[in-house]
């Protein structure tokens, strides 16, 4: 879904879009909100990746969690901005505010969705090296369909 959905935006900026995963982790949750989570993360990655760069979506399982990563070769985020990225209306790259639009709500919404699904999120980034956003969501236990580890 994601690769087909974002192919046009990536091609418009000459960005290589990759999607690769192992298995089919299953998450119990609101499909529309989970799609919005991925949309916001991939939109950001494409927006902050220069032409010729790469945006990569990967997924796998990490114990009782489904793990999704969005990795980009964009401009990166300064360490002093990292603690504020999930604040509503916060824009790490103030120079892009006028030119790119956006409300500064995308990552705040992502964090809300992750929290509502009992998951967690982390961002690793350095200026000039791109960013990696990792989301862990409780996965449905394959041996007990319909249940989520931890009693959720």
CSV table of C-alpha atoms in Angstrom, one decimal:
chain,number,residue,atom,x,y,z
A,1,UNK,CA,0.0,0.0,0.0
A,2,UNK,CA,2.6,2.6,1.1
A,3,UNK,CA,4.9,2.2,-1.9
A,4,UNK,CA,2.1,2.6,-4.4
A,5,UNK,CA,0.5,5.5,-2.5
A,6,UNK,CA,3.7,7.5,-2.3
A,7,UNK,CA,5.3,6.6,-5.6
A,8,UNK,CA,4.1,9.8,-7.4
A,9,UNK,CA,5.4,12.1,-4.7
A,10,UNK,CA,8.7,10.3,-4.6
A,11,UNK,CA,9.1,10.4,-8.4
A,12,UNK,CA,8.3,14.1,-8.5
A,13,UNK,CA,11.3,14.7,-6.3
A,14,UNK,CA,13.5,12.0,-7.9
A,15,UNK,CA,13.5,10.2,-4.5
A,16,UNK,CA,14.0,6.4,-4.4
A,17,UNK,CA,11.2,4.8,-2.4
A,18,UNK,CA,11.9,1.4,-1.0
A,19,UNK,CA,9.6,-0.9,1.1
A,20,UNK,CA,10.8,-4.2,2.5
A,21,UNK,CA,9.7,-6.3,5.4
A,22,UNK,CA,9.9,-9.7,7.0
A,23,UNK,CA,6.8,-11.6,7.8
A,24,UNK,CA,3.4,-10.0,8.2
A,25,UNK,CA,3.2,-8.6,11.7
A,26,UNK,CA,-0.4,-8.1,12.8
A,27,UNK,CA,-1.5,-5.2,15.0
A,28,UNK,CA,-4.9,-4.9,16.6
A,29,UNK,CA,-6.0,-1.3,16.1
A,30,UNK,CA,-7.8,1.4,14.0
A,31,UNK,CA,-6.7,0.8,10.4
A,32,UNK,CA,-7.5,4.4,9.4
A,33,UNK,CA,-5.3,5.8,12.2
A,34,UNK,CA,-2.5,3.4,11.5
A,35,UNK,CA,-2.6,4.4,7.9
A,36,UNK,CA,-2.5,8.0,9.0
A,37,UNK,CA,0.6,7.2,11.1
A,38,UNK,CA,2.4,5.8,8.1
A,39,UNK,CA,1.3,8.6,5.9
A,40,UNK,CA,2.5,11.3,8.2
A,41,UNK,CA,5.9,9.6,8.7
A,42,UNK,CA,6.5,8.9,5.0
A,43,UNK,CA,5.2,12.4,4.0
A,44,UNK,CA,7.8,14.0,6.4
A,45,UNK,CA,10.6,11.7,5.1
A,46,UNK,CA,9.8,12.7,1.5
A,47,UNK,CA,9.5,16.4,2.3
A,48,UNK,CA,12.9,16.5,4.1
A,49,UNK,CA,14.8,14.3,1.6
A,50,UNK,CA,16.6,16.0,-1.2
A,51,UNK,CA,16.3,14.9,-4.9
A,52,UNK,CA,18.3,11.8,-5.5
A,53,UNK,CA,17.8,10.6,-1.8
A,54,UNK,CA,16.2,7.5,-0.5
A,55,UNK,CA,13.2,6.9,1.8
A,56,UNK,CA,12.9,3.4,3.1
A,57,UNK,CA,10.0,1.7,4.9
A,58,UNK,CA,10.8,-1.5,6.7
A,59,UNK,CA,8.8,-3.8,9.0
A,60,UNK,CA,9.4,-6.8,11.2
A,61,UNK,CA,8.6,-8.2,14.6
A,62,UNK,CA,10.6,-7.5,17.7
A,63,UNK,CA,9.4,-9.9,20.3
A,64,UNK,CA,5.8,-9.0,21.2
A,65,UNK,CA,5.9,-5.9,19.0
A,66,UNK,CA,5.5,-5.1,15.3
A,67,UNK,CA,8.3,-2.7,14.4
A,68,UNK,CA,8.1,-0.3,11.6
A,69,UNK,CA,10.9,2.0,10.5
A,70,UNK,CA,11.0,5.0,8.1
A,71,UNK,CA,14.5,5.8,7.2
A,72,UNK,CA,15.5,8.8,5.0
A,73,UNK,CA,18.7,10.3,3.7
A,74,UNK,CA,17.4,13.8,4.3
A,75,UNK,CA,19.0,16.7,6.0
A,76,UNK,CA,18.8,15.3,9.5
A,77,UNK,CA,17.6,16.9,12.7
A,78,UNK,CA,19.7,18.8,15.2
A,79,UNK,CA,20.0,17.1,18.6
A,80,UNK,CA,18.5,20.1,20.4
A,81,UNK,CA,15.3,19.8,18.3
A,82,UNK,CA,14.8,16.0,18.9
A,83,UNK,CA,13.1,16.4,22.3
A,84,UNK,CA,10.5,18.8,20.8
A,85,UNK,CA,9.6,16.9,17.6
A,86,UNK,CA,6.3,15.6,19.1
A,87,UNK,CA,5.2,19.0,20.4
A,88,UNK,CA,2.2,20.4,18.6
A,89,UNK,CA,3.1,23.1,16.0
A,90,UNK,CA,6.9,22.5,16.5
A,91,UNK,CA,8.9,22.9,13.3
A,92,UNK,CA,12.5,21.8,13.5
A,93,UNK,CA,13.4,23.4,10.1
A,94,UNK,CA,12.1,26.9,10.5
A,95,UNK,CA,13.5,27.9,7.1
A,96,UNK,CA,10.9,25.5,5.4
A,97,UNK,CA,7.9,26.8,7.3
A,98,UNK,CA,6.8,29.3,4.6
A,99,UNK,CA,7.9,27.3,1.6
A,100,UNK,CA,6.6,23.8,2.5
A,101,UNK,CA,3.3,24.5,4.2
A,102,UNK,CA,2.4,21.9,6.8
A,103,UNK,CA,1.0,22.7,10.3
A,104,UNK,CA,3.6,21.2,12.5
A,105,UNK,CA,1.1,18.7,13.8
A,106,UNK,CA,2.1,15.6,11.9
A,107,UNK,CA,4.5,14.1,14.5
A,108,UNK,CA,2.2,15.1,17.4
A,109,UNK,CA,-0.6,13.1,15.7
A,110,UNK,CA,1.8,10.2,15.1
A,111,UNK,CA,2.7,10.1,18.8
A,112,UNK,CA,-1.0,10.3,19.8
A,113,UNK,CA,-1.8,7.3,17.5
A,114,UNK,CA,1.1,5.3,18.8
A,115,UNK,CA,0.1,6.0,22.4
A,116,UNK,CA,-3.5,5.2,21.7
A,117,UNK,CA,-2.4,1.8,20.4
A,118,UNK,CA,-0.1,1.0,23.4
A,119,UNK,CA,3.1,1.5,21.4
A,120,UNK,CA,6.2,3.6,21.5
A,121,UNK,CA,8.1,5.7,19.1
A,122,UNK,CA,11.7,6.8,18.8
A,123,UNK,CA,13.7,9.0,16.4
A,124,UNK,CA,17.4,8.9,15.7
A,125,UNK,CA,18.9,11.6,13.6
A,126,UNK,CA,22.0,13.7,12.9
A,127,UNK,CA,22.5,16.7,10.7
A,128,UNK,CA,23.6,15.7,7.3
A,129,UNK,CA,22.9,12.0,7.9
A,130,UNK,CA,19.1,11.7,7.6
A,131,UNK,CA,16.7,10.3,10.2
A,132,UNK,CA,15.2,7.0,11.3
A,133,UNK,CA,11.8,6.9,13.0
A,134,UNK,CA,11.0,3.6,14.7
A,135,UNK,CA,7.5,2.7,15.8
A,136,UNK,CA,6.8,-0.4,18.0
A,137,UNK,CA,3.1,-1.5,18.3
A,138,UNK,CA,1.9,-4.5,20.3
A,139,UNK,CA,1.5,-7.4,17.9
A,140,UNK,CA,-1.3,-9.9,17.9
A,141,UNK,CA,0.0,-13.2,19.4
A,142,UNK,CA,0.0,-15.7,16.6
A,143,UNK,CA,-0.6,-18.6,19.0
A,144,UNK,CA,-3.7,-16.9,20.5
A,145,UNK,CA,-5.5,-15.1,17.7
A,146,UNK,CA,-7.4,-12.0,18.9
A,147,UNK,CA,-5.2,-11.3,21.9
A,148,UNK,CA,-2.4,-8.9,22.3
A,149,UNK,CA,0.5,-9.6,24.6
A,150,UNK,CA,0.3,-7.9,28.0
A,151,UNK,CA,-3.4,-8.3,28.3
A,152,UNK,CA,-4.4,-5.3,26.0
